[in-house]
CSV table of C-alpha atoms in Angstrom, one decimal:
chain,number,residue,atom,x,y,z
A,1,MET,CA,9.8,37.6,-15.9
A,2,THR,CA,12.6,35.1,-15.6
A,3,GLY,CA,12.1,31.4,-16.5
A,4,VAL,CA,14.7,30.2,-13.9
A,5,GLN,CA,13.2,28.6,-10.8
A,6,SER,CA,14.9,28.3,-7.5
A,7,VAL,CA,15.2,24.7,-6.3
A,8,ASP,CA,14.9,23.8,-2.6
A,9,SER,CA,17.3,20.9,-2.4
A,10,VAL,CA,16.4,20.3,1.3
A,11,ALA,CA,12.8,19.6,0.3
A,12,LEU,CA,14.1,17.2,-2.4
A,13,LEU,CA,16.5,15.4,0.0
A,14,PRO,CA,14.3,12.3,0.5
A,15,ALA,CA,14.1,11.9,-3.3
A,16,TYR,CA,17.8,12.3,-3.6
A,17,LEU,CA,18.4,9.7,-1.0
A,18,ALA,CA,16.0,7.2,-2.5
A,19,ALA,CA,17.4,7.6,-6.1
A,20,GLY,CA,20.9,7.6,-4.7
A,21,THR,CA,20.2,4.2,-3.1
A,22,ALA,CA,19.4,2.8,-6.5
A,23,VAL,CA,22.6,4.2,-7.9
A,24,LEU,CA,24.6,2.9,-4.9
A,25,VAL,CA,23.2,-0.6,-5.4
A,26,LEU,CA,24.2,-0.6,-9.0
A,27,LEU,CA,27.8,0.6,-8.3
A,28,THR,CA,28.2,-1.9,-5.4
A,29,ASP,CA,27.0,-4.8,-7.4
A,30,LEU,CA,29.3,-3.7,-10.4
A,31,ILE,CA,32.4,-3.0,-8.4
A,32,LEU,CA,32.3,-5.4,-5.5
A,33,ALA,CA,30.1,-8.1,-7.0
A,34,ARG,CA,29.4,-9.4,-3.5
A,35,PRO,CA,25.7,-10.2,-2.8
A,36,ARG,CA,26.0,-9.4,0.9
A,37,ALA,CA,27.5,-6.0,0.2
A,38,THR,CA,24.8,-5.2,-2.3
A,39,ILE,CA,22.0,-6.1,0.2
A,40,VAL,CA,23.7,-4.1,2.9
A,41,ALA,CA,24.0,-1.1,0.6
A,42,ALA,CA,20.3,-1.3,-0.3
A,43,ALA,CA,19.3,-1.6,3.3
A,44,LEU,CA,21.4,1.3,4.5
A,45,GLY,CA,20.2,3.5,1.6
A,46,ALA,CA,16.6,2.7,2.5
A,47,LEU,CA,17.2,3.5,6.2
A,48,GLY,CA,18.9,6.7,5.2
A,49,THR,CA,15.9,7.6,3.1
A,50,ALA,CA,13.6,7.0,6.1
A,51,VAL,CA,15.7,9.2,8.3
A,52,GLY,CA,16.0,11.9,5.7
A,53,SER,CA,12.2,12.0,5.2
A,54,ALA,CA,11.6,12.3,8.9
A,55,VAL,CA,14.2,15.1,9.4
A,56,VAL,CA,12.8,17.1,6.4
A,57,GLY,CA,9.2,16.6,7.5
A,58,VAL,CA,9.9,17.8,11.1
A,59,GLY,CA,11.0,21.2,9.7
A,60,GLY,CA,7.6,22.1,8.4
A,61,GLU,CA,6.2,22.2,4.9
A,62,ARG,CA,8.6,22.9,2.1
A,63,ARG,CA,7.7,23.7,-1.6
A,64,THR,CA,9.8,23.8,-4.8
A,65,PHE,CA,9.3,23.7,-8.6
A,66,CYS,CA,6.7,26.4,-8.2
A,67,VAL,CA,5.1,28.7,-10.8
A,68,GLY,CA,3.4,31.4,-8.8
A,69,ALA,CA,1.4,29.8,-6.0
A,70,ASP,CA,1.3,26.4,-7.8
A,71,CYS,CA,4.0,23.9,-6.8
A,72,SER,CA,4.9,20.5,-8.2
A,73,TRP,CA,6.7,19.4,-5.0
A,74,ILE,CA,5.2,19.9,-1.6
A,75,PHE,CA,6.9,18.1,1.2
A,76,GLY,CA,5.0,18.3,4.5
A,77,GLY,CA,4.0,16.0,7.4
A,78,ARG,CA,2.0,13.6,5.4
A,79,ALA,CA,4.6,13.3,2.6
A,80,ALA,CA,7.2,12.6,5.3
A,81,LEU,CA,5.0,9.9,6.8
A,82,VAL,CA,4.6,8.3,3.4
A,83,GLY,CA,8.4,8.5,2.7
A,84,VAL,CA,9.3,7.0,6.1
A,85,VAL,CA,6.7,4.1,5.8
A,86,VAL,CA,7.7,3.3,2.2
A,87,ALA,CA,11.4,3.2,3.0
A,88,LEU,CA,10.9,1.1,6.1
A,89,LEU,CA,8.7,-1.3,4.2
A,90,THR,CA,11.5,-1.6,1.7
A,91,VAL,CA,13.9,-2.5,4.4
A,92,GLY,CA,11.5,-5.1,5.8
A,93,VAL,CA,10.8,-6.7,2.4
A,94,LEU,CA,14.6,-6.7,1.7
A,95,GLY,CA,15.1,-8.6,5.0
A,96,LEU,CA,12.4,-11.2,4.1
A,97,SER,CA,14.1,-11.7,0.7
A,98,VAL,CA,17.6,-12.5,2.1
A,99,PRO,CA,17.1,-16.3,2.3
A,100,ALA,CA,15.9,-16.6,-1.3
A,101,LEU,CA,18.7,-14.3,-2.5
A,102,ARG,CA,21.3,-16.3,-0.7
A,103,ALA,CA,19.9,-19.4,-2.3
A,104,GLY,CA,20.4,-17.9,-5.7
A,105,ARG,CA,16.7,-17.9,-6.7
A,106,SER,CA,16.9,-14.3,-7.9
A,107,PRO,CA,19.8,-12.2,-9.1
A,108,VAL,CA,20.8,-10.0,-6.1
A,109,GLY,CA,21.9,-6.9,-7.9
A,110,GLU,CA,18.9,-6.6,-10.1
A,111,TYR,CA,16.5,-7.4,-7.3
A,112,CYS,CA,17.9,-4.8,-4.9
A,113,PHE,CA,18.1,-2.2,-7.7
A,114,LEU,CA,14.5,-2.7,-8.7
A,115,LEU,CA,13.3,-2.5,-5.1
A,116,ALA,CA,15.2,0.8,-4.6
A,117,CYS,CA,13.7,2.2,-7.8
A,118,SER,CA,10.2,1.3,-6.6
A,119,MET,CA,11.0,2.9,-3.3
A,120,THR,CA,12.0,6.1,-5.1
A,121,GLY,CA,8.6,6.3,-6.7
A,122,GLY,CA,6.8,5.9,-3.4
A,123,VAL,CA,8.8,8.6,-1.8
A,124,VAL,CA,8.2,11.1,-4.7
A,125,LEU,CA,4.5,10.1,-4.7
A,126,GLY,CA,3.8,11.5,-1.3
A,127,ALA,CA,5.1,15.0,-2.2
A,128,ALA,CA,3.6,15.2,-5.8
A,129,GLY,CA,1.8,18.5,-6.3
A,130,ASP,CA,0.6,18.0,-9.9
A,131,LEU,CA,-0.9,15.2,-12.0
A,132,ILE,CA,2.3,14.7,-14.1
A,133,THR,CA,4.5,14.2,-11.1
A,134,LEU,CA,1.8,12.0,-9.4
A,135,ILE,CA,1.4,9.7,-12.4
A,136,VAL,CA,5.2,9.4,-13.1
A,137,ALA,CA,5.9,8.7,-9.4
A,138,LEU,CA,3.1,6.1,-9.4
A,139,GLU,CA,4.5,4.4,-12.4
A,140,THR,CA,8.1,4.5,-11.0
A,141,LEU,CA,6.7,2.7,-8.0
A,142,THR,CA,4.9,0.1,-10.1
A,143,LEU,CA,7.1,-0.6,-13.1
A,144,PRO,CA,9.9,-2.4,-11.3
A,145,LEU,CA,7.3,-4.7,-9.7
A,146,TYR,CA,6.5,-6.2,-13.1
A,147,VAL,CA,10.0,-7.6,-13.2
A,148,LEU,CA,10.1,-8.5,-9.5
A,149,VAL,CA,6.9,-10.5,-9.7
A,150,GLY,CA,8.4,-12.6,-12.5
A,151,LEU,CA,11.9,-12.8,-11.2
A,152,ARG,CA,11.6,-16.2,-9.6
A,153,ARG,CA,13.5,-18.5,-11.9
A,154,GLY,CA,11.8,-21.6,-13.3
A,155,SER,CA,8.3,-20.7,-12.0
A,156,LEU,CA,5.5,-20.7,-14.5
A,157,ALA,CA,3.1,-19.2,-11.9
A,158,SER,CA,5.5,-16.3,-11.4
A,159,ALA,CA,5.7,-15.6,-15.1
A,160,GLU,CA,1.9,-15.7,-15.4
A,161,ALA,CA,1.5,-13.4,-12.5
A,162,ALA,CA,4.0,-10.9,-14.0
A,163,VAL,CA,2.1,-10.9,-17.4
A,164,THR,CA,-1.2,-10.5,-15.6
A,165,PHE,CA,0.1,-7.6,-13.5
A,166,PHE,CA,1.7,-5.9,-16.5
A,167,VAL,CA,-1.4,-6.1,-18.7
A,168,VAL,CA,-3.7,-4.7,-16.0
A,169,SER,CA,-1.3,-2.0,-15.0
A,170,VAL,CA,-1.0,-0.8,-18.6
A,171,VAL,CA,-4.7,-0.5,-18.8
A,172,ALA,CA,-4.8,1.3,-15.5
A,173,THR,CA,-2.1,3.7,-16.5
A,174,THR,CA,-3.8,4.4,-19.8
A,175,LEU,CA,-7.0,5.3,-18.0
A,176,THR,CA,-5.2,7.5,-15.5
A,177,LEU,CA,-3.4,9.4,-18.2
A,178,LEU,CA,-6.6,9.8,-20.2
A,179,GLY,CA,-8.4,11.2,-17.2
A,180,ALA,CA,-5.5,13.7,-16.6
A,181,ALA,CA,-5.5,14.7,-20.2
A,182,LEU,CA,-9.3,15.3,-20.2
A,183,LEU,CA,-9.0,17.4,-17.0
A,184,TYR,CA,-6.3,19.5,-18.7
A,185,ALA,CA,-8.5,20.0,-21.7
A,186,VAL,CA,-11.3,21.3,-19.5
A,187,THR,CA,-9.3,23.5,-17.1
A,188,GLY,CA,-5.9,24.1,-18.7
A,189,GLY,CA,-4.3,23.2,-15.4
A,190,LEU,CA,-2.4,20.2,-14.0
A,191,HIS,CA,-1.4,21.3,-10.5
A,192,LEU,CA,-3.7,19.7,-7.9
A,193,ASP,CA,-4.5,22.9,-6.0
A,194,ARG,CA,-5.0,24.9,-9.2
A,195,LEU,CA,-7.5,22.3,-10.4
A,196,SER,CA,-9.5,22.5,-7.2
A,197,THR,CA,-9.6,26.3,-7.4
A,198,LEU,CA,-10.6,26.4,-11.1
A,199,LEU,CA,-13.4,23.9,-10.6
A,200,ALA,CA,-14.6,25.7,-7.5
A,201,ASP,CA,-14.5,29.2,-9.0
A,202,ARG,CA,-16.1,28.2,-12.3
A,203,PRO,CA,-19.2,26.1,-11.7
A,204,GLU,CA,-19.9,25.9,-15.5
A,205,LEU,CA,-16.8,23.7,-15.9
A,206,ARG,CA,-18.1,21.2,-13.4
A,207,ASP,CA,-21.3,20.9,-15.3
A,208,LEU,CA,-19.6,19.9,-18.6
A,209,PRO,CA,-20.0,16.2,-19.6
A,210,LEU,CA,-16.3,16.2,-20.4
A,211,THR,CA,-15.5,17.1,-16.7
A,212,THR,CA,-17.6,14.2,-15.4
A,213,ALA,CA,-15.9,11.8,-17.9
A,214,ALA,CA,-12.5,13.0,-16.8
A,215,VAL,CA,-13.2,12.6,-13.1
A,216,ALA,CA,-14.7,9.1,-13.7
A,217,VAL,CA,-11.9,7.9,-15.9
A,218,LEU,CA,-9.2,9.2,-13.5
A,219,LEU,CA,-10.8,7.5,-10.5
A,220,VAL,CA,-11.2,4.2,-12.4
A,221,GLY,CA,-7.5,4.3,-13.3
A,222,LEU,CA,-6.4,4.8,-9.7
A,223,ALA,CA,-9.0,2.2,-8.5
A,224,PHE,CA,-7.1,-0.4,-10.5
A,225,LYS,CA,-3.9,0.5,-8.6
A,226,VAL,CA,-5.6,-0.1,-5.2
A,227,ALA,CA,-7.4,-3.3,-6.4
A,228,ALA,CA,-10.8,-1.8,-5.6
A,229,VAL,CA,-13.8,-3.9,-6.7
A,230,PRO,CA,-14.7,-4.3,-9.6
A,231,PHE,CA,-11.1,-3.5,-10.7
A,232,HIS,CA,-9.5,-6.1,-8.4
A,233,ALA,CA,-9.3,-9.4,-10.3
A,234,TRP,CA,-5.6,-9.1,-11.0
A,235,ALA,CA,-4.5,-9.0,-7.3
A,236,PRO,CA,-5.1,-12.5,-6.0
A,237,ALA,CA,-3.4,-14.3,-9.0
A,238,THR,CA,-0.5,-11.8,-8.9
A,239,TYR,CA,0.1,-12.0,-5.2
A,240,ASP,CA,-0.1,-15.8,-5.3
A,241,GLY,CA,2.3,-16.2,-8.2
A,242,ALA,CA,4.9,-13.7,-6.9
A,243,PRO,CA,7.7,-14.6,-4.5
A,244,LEU,CA,6.5,-14.2,-0.9
A,245,PRO,CA,8.6,-11.0,-0.2
A,246,VAL,CA,7.4,-9.4,-3.5
A,247,ALA,CA,3.8,-10.3,-2.6
A,248,ALA,CA,4.4,-8.6,0.7
A,249,TYR,CA,5.7,-5.4,-1.0
A,250,LEU,CA,2.7,-5.5,-3.5
A,251,SER,CA,0.3,-5.7,-0.6
A,252,THR,CA,1.9,-3.0,1.5
A,253,ALA,CA,4.1,-0.4,-0.3
A,254,SER,CA,2.4,-0.7,-3.7
A,255,LYS,CA,-1.1,-0.5,-2.3
A,256,LEU,CA,-0.1,2.4,0.0
A,257,GLY,CA,1.2,4.3,-3.1
A,258,GLY,CA,-2.1,3.8,-5.0
A,259,LEU,CA,-4.1,5.0,-2.0
A,260,VAL,CA,-1.9,8.1,-1.6
A,261,ALA,CA,-2.4,8.9,-5.2
A,262,LEU,CA,-6.1,8.5,-5.0
A,263,LEU,CA,-6.3,10.5,-1.8
A,264,ALA,CA,-4.2,13.3,-3.4
A,265,VAL,CA,-6.6,13.9,-6.3
A,266,VAL,CA,-9.7,13.5,-4.2
A,267,GLN,CA,-8.5,15.8,-1.4
A,268,ARG,CA,-6.8,18.5,-3.4
A,269,ALA,CA,-8.1,18.4,-7.0
A,270,LEU,CA,-11.5,16.9,-7.7
A,271,PRO,CA,-15.0,18.1,-6.5
A,272,ALA,CA,-16.0,16.2,-3.4
A,273,ASP,CA,-19.7,16.1,-4.4
A,274,GLN,CA,-18.7,14.2,-7.6
A,275,THR,CA,-16.0,11.8,-6.1
A,276,GLY,CA,-17.9,11.1,-2.9
A,277,PRO,CA,-20.7,8.9,-4.3
A,278,VAL,CA,-18.3,7.0,-6.5
A,279,LEU,CA,-15.9,6.3,-3.6
A,280,ALA,CA,-18.8,5.3,-1.3
A,281,VAL,CA,-19.9,2.6,-3.9
A,282,LEU,CA,-16.4,1.4,-4.4
A,283,ALA,CA,-15.8,1.1,-0.6
A,284,VAL,CA,-19.0,-0.9,-0.1
A,285,LEU,CA,-18.3,-3.2,-3.0
A,286,THR,CA,-14.6,-3.6,-2.2
A,287,MET,CA,-15.0,-4.5,1.5
A,288,THR,CA,-18.0,-6.8,0.9
A,289,VAL,CA,-16.6,-8.8,-2.1
A,290,GLY,CA,-13.2,-9.0,-0.5
A,291,ASN,CA,-14.5,-10.4,2.7
A,292,LEU,CA,-17.0,-12.8,1.2
A,293,VAL,CA,-14.5,-14.3,-1.3
A,294,ALA,CA,-11.8,-14.5,1.4
A,295,LEU,CA,-14.1,-16.9,3.4
A,296,ARG,CA,-13.6,-19.6,0.7
A,297,GLN,CA,-9.9,-19.4,0.2
A,298,ARG,CA,-7.6,-22.3,1.0
A,299,ARG,CA,-4.3,-20.9,-0.1
A,300,THR,CA,-2.6,-18.6,2.4
A,301,VAL,CA,-1.4,-15.8,0.0
A,302,ARG,CA,-4.8,-15.8,-1.8
A,303,LEU,CA,-6.6,-15.4,1.5
A,304,LEU,CA,-4.2,-12.5,2.4
A,305,ALA,CA,-4.8,-11.0,-1.1
A,306,TRP,CA,-8.5,-11.0,-0.8
A,307,SER,CA,-8.3,-9.7,2.8
A,308,SER,CA,-6.1,-6.9,1.4
A,309,VAL,CA,-8.9,-6.1,-1.1
A,310,ALA,CA,-11.3,-5.9,1.8
A,311,GLN,CA,-9.0,-3.7,3.8
A,312,ALA,CA,-8.8,-1.3,0.8
A,313,GLY,CA,-12.5,-0.9,1.2
A,314,TYR,CA,-12.2,0.1,4.8
A,315,ILE,CA,-9.5,2.7,3.8
A,316,LEU,CA,-11.8,4.1,1.1
A,317,ALA,CA,-14.8,4.2,3.4
A,318,PRO,CA,-14.1,7.6,5.1
A,319,LEU,CA,-13.8,9.2,1.7
A,320,GLY,CA,-17.3,7.9,0.9
A,321,ALA,CA,-18.7,10.4,3.5
A,322,LEU,CA,-17.9,13.1,1.0
A,323,ALA,CA,-21.1,12.1,-0.8
A,324,LEU,CA,-23.1,13.8,1.9
A,325,ALA,CA,-23.2,17.5,2.7
A,326,ALA,CA,-22.4,16.8,6.4
A,327,GLY,CA,-19.3,15.0,5.2
A,328,ARG,CA,-18.0,18.0,3.2
A,329,THR,CA,-17.6,20.4,6.1
A,330,ASP,CA,-14.0,21.4,6.8
A,331,ASP,CA,-13.8,19.4,10.1
A,332,ALA,CA,-15.5,16.3,8.6
A,333,ARG,CA,-13.3,16.3,5.5
A,334,SER,CA,-10.1,16.7,7.6
A,335,ALA,CA,-11.2,13.8,9.8
A,336,ALA,CA,-12.0,11.6,6.8
A,337,TYR,CA,-8.6,12.2,5.1
A,338,ALA,CA,-6.7,11.6,8.4
A,339,ALA,CA,-8.7,8.4,9.0
A,340,ALA,CA,-7.9,7.1,5.5
A,341,VAL,CA,-4.2,7.8,5.9
A,342,ALA,CA,-4.0,6.4,9.4
A,343,TYR,CA,-5.8,3.2,8.5
A,344,ALA,CA,-3.5,2.7,5.6
A,345,VAL,CA,-0.4,3.0,7.9
A,346,PHE,CA,-1.9,0.6,10.5
A,347,PHE,CA,-2.8,-1.8,7.8
A,348,VAL,CA,0.6,-2.0,6.0
A,349,VAL,CA,2.4,-2.6,9.3
A,350,LEU,CA,0.1,-5.5,10.2
A,351,GLU,CA,0.1,-6.8,6.7
A,352,LEU,CA,3.9,-6.9,6.6
A,353,ALA,CA,3.9,-8.7,9.9
A,354,ALA,CA,1.5,-11.3,8.6
A,355,PHE,CA,3.7,-11.9,5.5
A,356,ALA,CA,6.8,-12.0,7.7
A,357,GLY,CA,5.0,-14.7,9.8
A,358,VAL,CA,4.1,-16.8,6.8
A,359,THR,CA,7.7,-16.4,5.4
A,360,ALA,CA,9.1,-17.6,8.7
A,361,LEU,CA,6.9,-20.7,8.7
A,362,ARG,CA,7.6,-21.7,5.1
A,363,PRO,CA,10.8,-23.2,3.6
A,364,THR,CA,13.2,-20.9,1.9
A,365,GLY,CA,11.9,-19.9,-1.6
A,366,ALA,CA,8.6,-21.7,-1.2
A,367,ASP,CA,5.2,-20.0,-1.9
A,368,GLY,CA,2.7,-19.4,0.8
A,369,GLY,CA,1.2,-22.9,0.6
A,370,THR,CA,-2.2,-23.8,1.9
A,371,LEU,CA,-3.9,-23.2,5.2
A,372,ASP,CA,-3.4,-26.9,6.0
A,373,ASP,CA,0.3,-26.3,5.8
A,374,LEU,CA,0.0,-23.9,8.7
A,375,ARG,CA,-2.0,-26.2,10.8
A,376,GLY,CA,-0.4,-26.9,14.1
A,377,ALA,CA,2.5,-24.5,13.5
A,378,ALA,CA,2.4,-23.2,17.0
A,379,ARG,CA,3.2,-26.6,18.4
A,380,ARG,CA,6.6,-26.5,16.6
A,381,HIS,CA,7.3,-22.8,16.3
A,382,PRO,CA,5.4,-21.1,19.1
A,383,TRP,CA,7.0,-17.6,18.7
A,384,ARG,CA,6.7,-17.4,15.0
A,385,ALA,CA,3.1,-18.6,15.1
A,386,ALA,CA,2.3,-16.1,17.9
A,387,ALA,CA,3.6,-13.2,15.8
A,388,LEU,CA,1.6,-14.3,12.8
A,389,GLY,CA,-1.5,-14.8,15.1
A,390,LEU,CA,-1.1,-11.3,16.5
A,391,ALA,CA,-0.9,-9.8,13.0
A,392,LEU,CA,-4.0,-11.7,11.9
A,393,VAL,CA,-6.0,-10.7,15.0
A,394,GLY,CA,-4.9,-7.1,14.5
A,395,LEU,CA,-6.1,-7.2,10.9
A,396,ALA,CA,-9.4,-8.5,12.2
A,397,GLY,CA,-9.6,-5.5,14.6
A,398,LEU,CA,-9.5,-7.5,17.9
A,399,PRO,CA,-7.4,-7.1,21.0
A,400,PRO,CA,-4.5,-7.6,21.6
A,401,GLY,CA,-4.0,-6.3,18.1
A,402,LEU,CA,-4.9,-2.8,19.2
A,403,ALA,CA,-3.5,-1.2,16.0
A,404,GLY,CA,-6.2,-2.8,13.9
A,405,LEU,CA,-8.9,-2.1,16.5
A,406,PHE,CA,-8.1,1.6,16.7
A,407,ALA,CA,-7.9,1.8,12.8
A,408,LYS,CA,-11.4,0.5,12.5
A,409,VAL,CA,-12.7,2.8,15.3
A,410,THR,CA,-11.0,5.8,13.6
A,411,VAL,CA,-12.8,5.0,10.3
A,412,VAL,CA,-16.2,4.5,12.0
A,413,ARG,CA,-15.8,7.7,14.0
A,414,ALA,CA,-14.9,9.7,10.8
A,415,LEU,CA,-18.0,8.3,9.1
A,416,LEU,CA,-20.3,9.2,12.0
A,417,ASP,CA,-18.9,12.7,12.1
A,418,GLY,CA,-19.6,13.0,8.4
A,419,GLY,CA,-23.2,11.9,8.7
A,420,ALA,CA,-22.6,8.6,6.9
A,421,ALA,CA,-24.0,6.3,9.6
A,422,TRP,CA,-25.2,3.8,7.0
A,423,LEU,CA,-21.7,3.4,5.7
A,424,ALA,CA,-20.4,3.0,9.2
A,425,LEU,CA,-22.9,0.1,9.7
A,426,VAL,CA,-21.6,-1.5,6.5
A,427,VAL,CA,-18.0,-1.3,7.8
A,428,ALA,CA,-19.1,-2.9,11.1
A,429,LEU,CA,-20.9,-5.7,9.4
A,430,ASN,CA,-17.9,-6.4,7.2
A,431,ALA,CA,-15.6,-6.4,10.1
A,432,VAL,CA,-17.7,-9.2,11.6
A,433,ILE,CA,-17.5,-11.2,8.4
A,434,GLY,CA,-13.7,-10.7,8.4
A,435,LEU,CA,-13.5,-12.2,11.9
A,436,ALA,CA,-14.5,-15.6,10.4
A,437,TYR,CA,-11.5,-16.2,8.2
A,438,TYR,CA,-8.9,-14.3,10.3
A,439,LEU,CA,-9.8,-16.3,13.4
A,440,ARG,CA,-10.0,-19.5,11.4
A,441,VAL,CA,-6.4,-19.1,10.3
A,442,THR,CA,-5.3,-18.1,13.8
A,443,ALA,CA,-7.1,-21.1,15.3
A,444,ALA,CA,-5.5,-23.4,12.8
A,445,LEU,CA,-2.0,-22.4,14.0
A,446,TRP,CA,-2.8,-24.0,17.4
A,447,ALA,CA,-5.0,-26.9,16.1
A,448,PRO,CA,-3.7,-30.5,16.3
A,449,THR,CA,-2.2,-31.9,13.1
A,450,SER,CA,-4.2,-34.4,11.1
A,451,PRO,CA,-2.7,-37.9,10.8
A,452,ALA,CA,-4.3,-38.3,7.4
A,453,THR,CA,-2.3,-35.4,6.0
A,454,PRO,CA,0.8,-36.7,4.0
A,455,GLY,CA,3.8,-36.3,6.1
A,456,GLY,CA,1.8,-35.9,9.3
A,457,GLY,CA,0.5,-32.4,8.5
A,458,GLY,CA,1.6,-29.3,10.1
A,459,VAL,CA,4.7,-27.3,9.5
A,460,ALA,CA,8.0,-29.0,9.2
A,461,ALA,CA,11.0,-27.9,11.1
A,462,VAL,CA,12.0,-24.8,9.1
A,463,PRO,CA,15.3,-23.1,10.0
A,464,LEU,CA,14.7,-19.4,10.7
A,465,VAL,CA,17.2,-17.1,9.1
A,466,GLY,CA,18.4,-14.4,11.4
A,467,VAL,CA,17.3,-11.5,9.2
A,468,VAL,CA,13.8,-12.9,8.8
A,469,ALA,CA,13.6,-13.3,12.6
A,470,VAL,CA,14.6,-9.6,13.0
A,471,VAL,CA,12.0,-8.4,10.5
A,472,LEU,CA,9.3,-10.5,12.2
A,473,ALA,CA,10.3,-9.2,15.6
A,474,VAL,CA,10.5,-5.5,14.5
A,475,THR,CA,7.2,-5.6,12.7
A,476,THR,CA,5.5,-7.2,15.6
A,477,VAL,CA,6.9,-4.7,18.0
A,478,ALA,CA,5.9,-1.9,15.6
A,479,ALA,CA,2.3,-3.2,15.5
A,480,VAL,CA,2.2,-3.3,19.3
A,481,VAL,CA,3.6,0.3,19.6
A,482,LEU,CA,1.2,1.7,17.1
A,483,GLY,CA,-1.7,0.0,19.0
A,484,VAL,CA,-0.6,1.6,22.2
A,485,ALA,CA,0.0,5.1,20.7
A,486,PRO,CA,-2.3,5.4,17.7
A,487,GLN,CA,-2.7,9.2,18.2
A,488,LEU,CA,0.8,9.8,16.9
A,489,VAL,CA,-0.1,8.4,13.5
A,490,LEU,CA,-3.4,10.3,13.5
A,491,ASP,CA,-1.7,13.6,14.3
A,492,VAL,CA,0.8,13.2,11.4
A,493,ALA,CA,-1.9,12.0,9.0
A,494,GLY,CA,-4.0,15.0,9.7
A,495,ARG,CA,-1.4,17.5,8.6
């Protein structure tokens, strides 16, 4: 038996493109030393990664780094969807960062390089076929963000947010690695599909206390990554202290990566009857606490952070149906997994649009400010405020934000098909609670300014940089298109 493996370079093309983007950015910054050229190189590399992921994904599932039937790299339709979304989110965040980079608030070369490295982790994460690849990809996605969060020069809040994020992430990584090590000790396997087979064929392994501990610790470690309650406390402070574009990336690409990792181990490795009850409890706590605390927020980014916590609860909700026997049939499981992925895609597009709207309404390099700072914004900047309002209404699940509406309908339908009507009711009640703060912010955009506010209140005349305008327009159009044709996302998510 030979120890040499054949490597499918076509399957690895998206990873090559993503990693090549990071190298290209380094060389461009070193040789040309021109900020504009560095930004363009990063943007073109990310667009190339998105195109490469789509092209490889269209050709059907491809596997490489295989030992027998167990493969460490599996690139199919869902991996292609994750790669495309992460790469496009990177382009969007890079566009939102242009004004601050031009103002010299962050070093351009380092900023673009770290963003490209993080994108590489996200692309690899979608195709990970074993726990080692999964954890390394997740850390590659996360590690650059420690620096990006604290990269705003002269900002104490940014430094504090970076330290908070670093400490919590180290704890989360430790728990994730411990859970993987315990699973390996029990089963002797690390490939996701092999773990599933071993635990299904040998019921005595599932009954071991060590197996239960391994599953619990692994789920807790990944729950930190998605800011699920009660492992969420780091998120609001980190988002609020980070530069606005970095906060947008944390709330979209980083959260998508954590959810993809969690979904991978739940769908392909761990027993559904053990993970289902845990995920159901996490979903209820996450959406309820996130919505209730968001009601009391006065700072814009903190409100978006808490709403992001609540949205993570909606994404986890379909997986909670696995707690019931009706939710563990093949059709119900497929619907639950597709609903979770589809909701995540709808959410990140609307969330990026919301952050783009806030960035467009704030001065260059400023933080998200307070809700009072957005009061009356539509009277001075009607198009920017309209785009922000559409994103907020979409996150609330109301028309004309059809993407958010279909996302919630998809989750509720998956729960009903899985027999979890009680969880569907919790989702519906929380959606009503969410209306209160989303509509409050949207209404404030068109509210009259208060004379008592220093400077007259409202949003000052903020020049809109062309790149930010493009990002705002593209994300808004994308949200509208997804709302009109949601089945496209559902079809790809179900593969």
